[in-house]
Short mmCIF file of C-alpha atoms in Angstrom, two decimals:
data_model
loop_
_atom_site.label_atom_id
_atom_site.label_comp_id
_atom_site.label_asym_id
_atom_site.label_seq_id
_atom_site.Cartn_x
_atom_site.Cartn_y
_atom_site.Cartn_z
CA ALA A 1 -98.31 3.20 104.97
CA ALA A 2 -96.07 1.03 107.16
CA LEU A 3 -98.60 1.38 109.99
CA LYS A 4 -101.44 0.24 107.71
CA ARG A 5 -99.43 -2.81 106.65
CA LEU A 6 -98.81 -3.68 110.30
CA MET A 7 -102.55 -3.34 111.01
CA LYS A 8 -103.36 -5.72 108.18
CA LEU A 9 -100.81 -8.19 109.48
CA GLY A 10 -102.29 -7.92 112.93
CA GLY A 11 -105.86 -8.69 112.02
CA GLY A 12 -107.22 -6.79 109.10
CA GLY A 13 -109.38 -3.75 109.80
CA GLY A 14 -109.66 -4.28 113.57
CA PRO A 15 -107.74 -2.38 116.22
CA PRO A 16 -103.95 -2.84 116.08
CA THR A 17 -102.43 -5.35 118.35
CA ARG A 18 -99.87 -4.56 121.05
CA ALA A 19 -96.99 -5.80 118.85
CA VAL A 20 -97.99 -3.51 116.03
CA THR A 21 -98.20 -0.57 118.41
CA THR A 22 -94.78 -1.35 119.81
CA ILE A 23 -93.22 -1.57 116.35
CA ALA A 24 -94.84 1.69 115.30
CA SER A 25 -93.58 3.41 118.43
CA VAL A 26 -90.08 2.14 117.79
CA LEU A 27 -90.17 3.39 114.21
CA LEU A 28 -91.47 6.79 115.21
CA GLY A 29 -88.92 7.04 118.02
CA GLY A 30 -86.09 6.11 115.67
CA ALA A 31 -87.22 8.72 113.15
CA GLY A 32 -87.42 11.33 115.89
CA LEU A 33 -83.96 10.49 117.18
CA THR A 34 -82.56 10.62 113.65
CA TRP A 35 -84.09 14.08 113.07
CA ALA A 36 -82.89 15.32 116.45
CA GLY A 37 -79.39 13.93 115.93
CA TYR A 38 -79.13 15.50 112.48
CA ASN A 39 -80.39 18.91 113.60
CA SER A 40 -78.44 19.00 116.85
CA LEU A 41 -75.06 19.43 115.12
CA TYR A 42 -73.75 22.42 113.20
CA ASN A 43 -70.40 23.36 111.68
CA VAL A 44 -68.43 26.60 111.92
CA GLU A 45 -66.06 26.89 108.96
CA GLY A 46 -62.54 28.32 109.11
CA GLY A 47 -62.44 32.11 109.35
CA HIS A 48 -65.96 32.18 110.84
CA SER A 49 -67.48 32.46 114.29
CA ALA A 50 -70.99 31.73 115.57
CA VAL A 51 -73.36 33.35 118.04
CA MET A 52 -76.03 31.15 119.67
CA PHE A 53 -79.61 32.38 120.08
CA ASN A 54 -81.79 30.64 122.70
CA ARG A 55 -85.57 31.03 122.52
CA TRP A 56 -85.76 31.25 126.32
CA SER A 57 -82.67 33.23 127.33
CA GLY A 58 -81.97 35.19 124.14
CA ILE A 59 -78.51 35.79 122.60
CA ASN A 60 -75.63 34.03 124.32
CA GLN A 61 -72.78 36.45 125.06
CA MET A 62 -70.16 33.79 124.34
CA THR A 63 -69.04 33.22 120.76
CA VAL A 64 -68.46 29.78 119.26
CA GLY A 65 -65.24 29.09 117.36
CA GLU A 66 -64.45 26.87 114.41
CA GLY A 67 -65.46 23.20 114.35
CA THR A 68 -68.54 21.00 114.85
CA HIS A 69 -70.77 21.86 117.83
CA PHE A 70 -73.93 20.62 119.55
CA MET A 71 -77.20 22.54 119.91
CA ILE A 72 -80.71 21.82 121.06
CA PRO A 73 -82.98 21.61 118.02
CA TRP A 74 -85.76 24.25 117.79
CA LEU A 75 -84.68 25.80 121.10
CA GLU A 76 -81.30 27.08 119.92
CA GLN A 77 -80.32 28.65 116.60
CA PRO A 78 -76.70 29.59 115.61
CA THR A 79 -75.82 32.64 113.52
CA VAL A 80 -72.48 32.32 111.73
CA PHE A 81 -70.37 35.44 110.99
CA ASP A 82 -67.47 35.78 108.58
CA ILE A 83 -64.64 37.32 110.65
CA ARG A 84 -62.10 37.50 107.80
CA THR A 85 -61.02 40.84 106.36
CA ARG A 86 -63.25 41.91 103.49
CA PRO A 87 -63.11 44.85 101.05
CA LYS A 88 -65.88 47.36 100.51
CA THR A 89 -65.90 50.20 97.98
CA ILE A 90 -67.87 53.34 98.82
CA ARG A 91 -68.30 56.41 96.58
CA SER A 92 -68.99 59.79 98.13
CA PRO A 93 -69.25 63.23 96.45
CA THR A 94 -68.12 65.98 98.82
CA GLY A 95 -66.83 69.56 98.86
CA THR A 96 -63.37 70.99 99.53
CA ARG A 97 -62.38 74.01 101.59
CA ASP A 98 -62.37 76.21 98.48
CA LEU A 99 -65.91 75.05 97.59
CA GLN A 100 -64.92 72.65 94.79
CA MET A 101 -66.94 69.45 94.35
CA VAL A 102 -64.89 66.25 94.47
CA ASP A 103 -66.04 62.72 93.70
CA ILE A 104 -64.06 60.27 95.87
CA THR A 105 -64.16 56.49 95.86
CA LEU A 106 -62.82 54.82 98.99
CA ARG A 107 -61.82 51.15 99.41
CA VAL A 108 -62.11 49.95 103.01
CA LEU A 109 -60.76 46.66 104.40
CA TYR A 110 -62.76 45.73 107.48
CA LYS A 111 -63.92 42.88 109.70
CA PRO A 112 -66.09 42.54 112.82
CA ALA A 113 -64.51 42.37 116.26
CA PRO A 114 -64.80 38.62 117.08
CA GLU A 115 -65.42 39.17 120.81
CA LYS A 116 -68.17 41.71 120.02
CA LEU A 117 -70.25 39.53 117.72
CA PRO A 118 -73.17 39.14 120.20
CA GLN A 119 -73.51 42.94 120.49
CA ILE A 120 -73.26 43.31 116.70
CA LEU A 121 -76.00 40.70 116.17
CA SER A 122 -78.19 42.31 118.81
CA GLN A 123 -77.81 45.89 117.52
CA PHE A 124 -77.29 45.64 113.74
CA GLY A 125 -77.90 42.04 112.64
CA THR A 126 -75.84 40.08 110.13
CA ASN A 127 -75.79 42.93 107.56
CA TYR A 128 -74.04 45.27 109.98
CA ASP A 129 -71.64 46.49 107.26
CA GLU A 130 -74.47 47.70 105.04
CA ARG A 131 -76.01 49.58 107.94
CA VAL A 132 -72.92 51.17 109.45
CA LEU A 133 -70.11 51.62 106.94
CA PRO A 134 -71.81 53.85 104.31
CA SER A 135 -72.88 56.42 106.91
CA ILE A 136 -69.59 56.64 108.82
CA VAL A 137 -67.49 56.63 105.63
CA ASN A 138 -69.50 59.52 104.15
CA GLU A 139 -69.31 61.45 107.40
CA THR A 140 -65.55 60.91 107.71
CA LEU A 141 -64.85 61.85 104.10
CA LYS A 142 -66.85 65.07 104.29
CA SER A 143 -65.17 66.14 107.54
CA VAL A 144 -61.64 65.45 106.27
CA ILE A 145 -61.97 66.73 102.70
CA ALA A 146 -63.44 70.00 103.97
CA GLN A 147 -60.05 70.75 105.61
CA PHE A 148 -58.12 70.74 102.28
CA ASN A 149 -58.16 72.76 99.08
CA ALA A 150 -58.72 71.03 95.76
CA SER A 151 -55.06 71.37 94.79
CA GLN A 152 -53.93 69.93 98.15
CA LEU A 153 -55.93 66.76 97.51
CA ILE A 154 -53.50 66.05 94.65
CA THR A 155 -50.24 67.29 96.15
CA GLN A 156 -50.93 65.93 99.66
CA ARG A 157 -52.85 62.78 98.77
CA GLU A 158 -50.93 60.54 101.17
CA GLN A 159 -51.57 62.89 104.08
CA VAL A 160 -55.27 63.05 103.21
CA SER A 161 -55.46 59.25 103.06
CA LYS A 162 -53.75 58.87 106.46
CA ARG A 163 -56.15 61.31 108.11
CA ILE A 164 -59.18 59.55 106.60
CA ARG A 165 -57.83 56.20 107.83
CA ARG A 166 -57.26 57.49 111.37
CA ASN A 167 -60.68 59.13 111.67
CA LEU A 168 -62.50 56.19 110.13
CA LYS A 169 -60.85 53.72 112.51
CA GLU A 170 -61.95 55.81 115.48
CA ARG A 171 -65.53 55.95 114.20
CA ALA A 172 -65.69 52.24 113.33
CA ASP A 173 -64.38 51.18 116.76
CA LYS A 174 -67.52 52.62 118.31
CA PHE A 175 -69.57 50.13 116.26
CA ASP A 176 -67.26 47.16 117.02
CA ILE A 177 -65.87 47.12 113.47
CA LEU A 178 -62.13 46.81 112.89
CA VAL A 179 -60.76 48.80 109.92
CA ASP A 180 -57.48 47.33 108.64
CA ASP A 181 -56.80 49.68 105.74
CA VAL A 182 -58.29 52.60 103.82
CA SER A 183 -57.19 53.78 100.37
CA ILE A 184 -58.41 56.37 97.88
CA THR A 185 -58.95 54.54 94.58
CA HIS A 186 -60.64 57.28 92.56
CA LEU A 187 -60.54 61.07 92.75
CA THR A 188 -62.21 63.38 90.21
CA PHE A 189 -63.13 67.06 90.27
CA GLY A 190 -66.02 68.97 88.78
CA ARG A 191 -66.06 70.09 85.15
CA GLU A 192 -65.45 73.76 85.97
CA TYR A 193 -62.38 73.04 88.09
CA THR A 194 -61.01 70.55 85.54
CA ALA A 195 -61.43 73.13 82.75
CA ALA A 196 -59.70 75.79 84.88
CA VAL A 197 -56.77 73.46 85.60
CA GLU A 198 -56.42 72.61 81.91
CA ALA A 199 -56.49 76.30 80.97
CA LYS A 200 -53.82 77.04 83.59
CA GLN A 201 -51.63 74.25 82.26
CA VAL A 202 -52.01 75.55 78.68
CA ALA A 203 -51.09 79.08 79.84
CA GLN A 204 -48.01 77.75 81.64
CA GLN A 205 -46.96 75.78 78.55
CA ASP A 206 -47.40 78.89 76.38
CA ALA A 207 -45.30 80.92 78.83
CA GLU A 208 -42.56 78.30 78.82
CA ARG A 209 -42.68 78.20 75.02
CA ALA A 210 -42.37 82.01 74.87
CA LYS A 211 -39.36 81.89 77.20
CA TYR A 212 -37.76 79.29 74.95
CA VAL A 213 -38.38 81.42 71.85
CA VAL A 214 -36.80 84.47 73.55
CA LYS A 215 -33.77 82.43 74.62
CA GLN A 216 -33.46 80.98 71.13
CA ALA A 217 -33.60 84.49 69.58
CA GLU A 218 -30.96 85.72 71.99
CA GLN A 219 -28.76 82.74 71.13
CA GLU A 220 -29.20 83.37 67.41
CA LYS A 221 -28.33 87.05 67.95
CA ARG A 222 -25.15 86.08 69.76
CA SER A 223 -24.31 83.61 67.00
CA THR A 224 -24.81 86.28 64.35
CA ILE A 225 -22.62 88.74 66.24
CA ILE A 226 -19.91 86.15 66.73
CA GLN A 227 -20.10 85.14 63.06
CA ALA A 228 -19.90 88.80 61.95
CA GLN A 229 -16.95 89.39 64.22
CA GLY A 230 -15.27 86.29 62.83
CA GLU A 231 -15.86 87.38 59.24
CA ALA A 232 -14.53 90.87 59.99
CA LYS A 233 -11.46 89.36 61.59
CA ALA A 234 -10.99 87.10 58.56
CA LEU A 235 -11.26 90.05 56.21
CA ASP A 236 -8.66 91.92 58.23
CA LEU A 237 -6.34 88.94 58.07
CA ILE A 238 -6.88 88.56 54.31
CA GLY A 239 -6.22 92.24 53.74
CA ALA A 240 -3.06 92.02 55.78
CA ALA A 241 -1.97 88.95 53.82
CA VAL A 242 -2.62 90.65 50.48
CA ARG A 243 -0.73 93.75 51.50
CA GLY A 244 2.18 91.72 52.76
CA ASN A 245 2.42 89.18 49.91
CA ALA A 246 0.95 89.55 46.39
CA GLY A 247 1.20 85.78 45.85
CA TYR A 248 -1.81 85.25 48.12
CA ILE A 249 -4.09 86.38 45.29
CA GLU A 250 -2.47 83.91 42.91
CA LEU A 251 -3.07 81.12 45.45
CA LYS A 252 -6.72 82.05 45.67
CA GLN A 253 -6.89 82.12 41.87
CA LEU A 254 -5.56 78.58 41.73
CA ASP A 255 -8.19 77.40 44.26
CA ALA A 256 -10.98 79.10 42.32
CA ALA A 257 -9.72 77.69 39.02
CA GLN A 258 -9.67 74.17 40.45
CA GLU A 259 -13.23 74.47 41.75
CA ILE A 260 -14.49 75.91 38.45
CA ALA A 261 -12.73 73.19 36.47
CA GLN A 262 -14.34 70.45 38.56
CA THR A 263 -17.78 72.03 38.14
CA VAL A 264 -17.38 72.32 34.35
CA ALA A 265 -16.06 68.74 34.10
CA ARG A 266 -19.08 67.33 35.91
CA SER A 267 -21.53 69.33 33.76
CA GLN A 268 -23.15 67.63 30.77
CA ASN A 269 -23.34 70.91 28.86
CA ARG A 270 -20.58 72.20 26.57
CA VAL A 271 -19.03 75.46 27.71
CA TYR A 272 -17.43 77.96 25.30
CA LEU A 273 -16.20 80.84 27.42
CA ASP A 274 -13.06 82.85 27.79
CA ALA A 275 -10.52 81.20 30.10
CA ASP A 276 -9.58 84.52 31.65
CA SER A 277 -13.19 85.28 32.62
CA LEU A 278 -13.54 81.83 34.20
CA LEU A 279 -10.19 82.20 36.02
CA LEU A 280 -8.93 79.11 34.19
CA ASN A 281 -5.90 80.82 32.53
CA ILE A 282 -3.51 79.94 35.30
CA LEU A 283 -0.52 79.58 33.00
CA SER A 284 -0.17 83.31 32.41
CA ASP A 285 2.93 84.87 33.82
CA LYS A 286 1.07 87.37 35.86
CA LEU A 287 -2.41 88.40 36.77
CA PRO A 288 -4.38 90.85 34.67
CA ALA A 289 -3.83 94.43 35.63
CA SER A 290 -7.42 94.66 36.84
CA ARG A 291 -6.80 91.83 39.30
CA LEU A 292 -3.61 93.12 40.86
CA PRO A 293 -4.01 94.42 44.38
CA ALA A 294 -3.70 98.13 44.94
CA MET A 295 -0.34 99.11 46.29
CA ASP A 296 0.00 101.89 48.79
#
């Protein structure tokens, strides 16, 4: 449109003049320089690194660090990688040494080796983690878990985690991936094994309960024996006291009379009974003949 206006200014529908051609060239050159200047700069953010691809020479083996950098438009194309540590969760069902199925979920913290980014781009591309990690994690888990029994996965969980971490680091190094940490976040067994464990726990609880019942019965037996021995000893002492002093019976009569009197006083019913039968006749000079102790 600007060129058409210049042509009209230069003489209508005839061929453009030299001035118009010069102005048009300047405008086109300025637009080209603006496009080239805009597309010749690129930024590499913090925690990232770039690999330059050249259409003539291929992938440059030198990585580009953080900052703003120059490139040749169309001829060169940068690929930016995130070199910060990232988490990835991978689930893998596998079998133990005693042929029990275990469902394990592993959380892996990883990052690419910054100096190996050109090789990673050349061999695996930007989605290297999706291509490499699932396969090596599954392989490592199956090889390690197969060395332990199902019960050992619970009792020796830390040892299992350390061995998985060591083996996974060795495998990932071959693919230029750095593994910072590995942790087992989820561990479940099959239904049959879970049911067997629950049944074993119930049996152990029943056995412990039976042991407690036996101990409690033995303790009650001992208590009964001790109580019987104490009562027998008390009876012996009472008999000795009665034989030695007849006034002991009178003292017991007074205690019984006091207790009966308190009970009758608290009762709302009227009582008409013989005082001797209720042991309330404590003013008599001596006990009834039927209550006197037998004398040897």
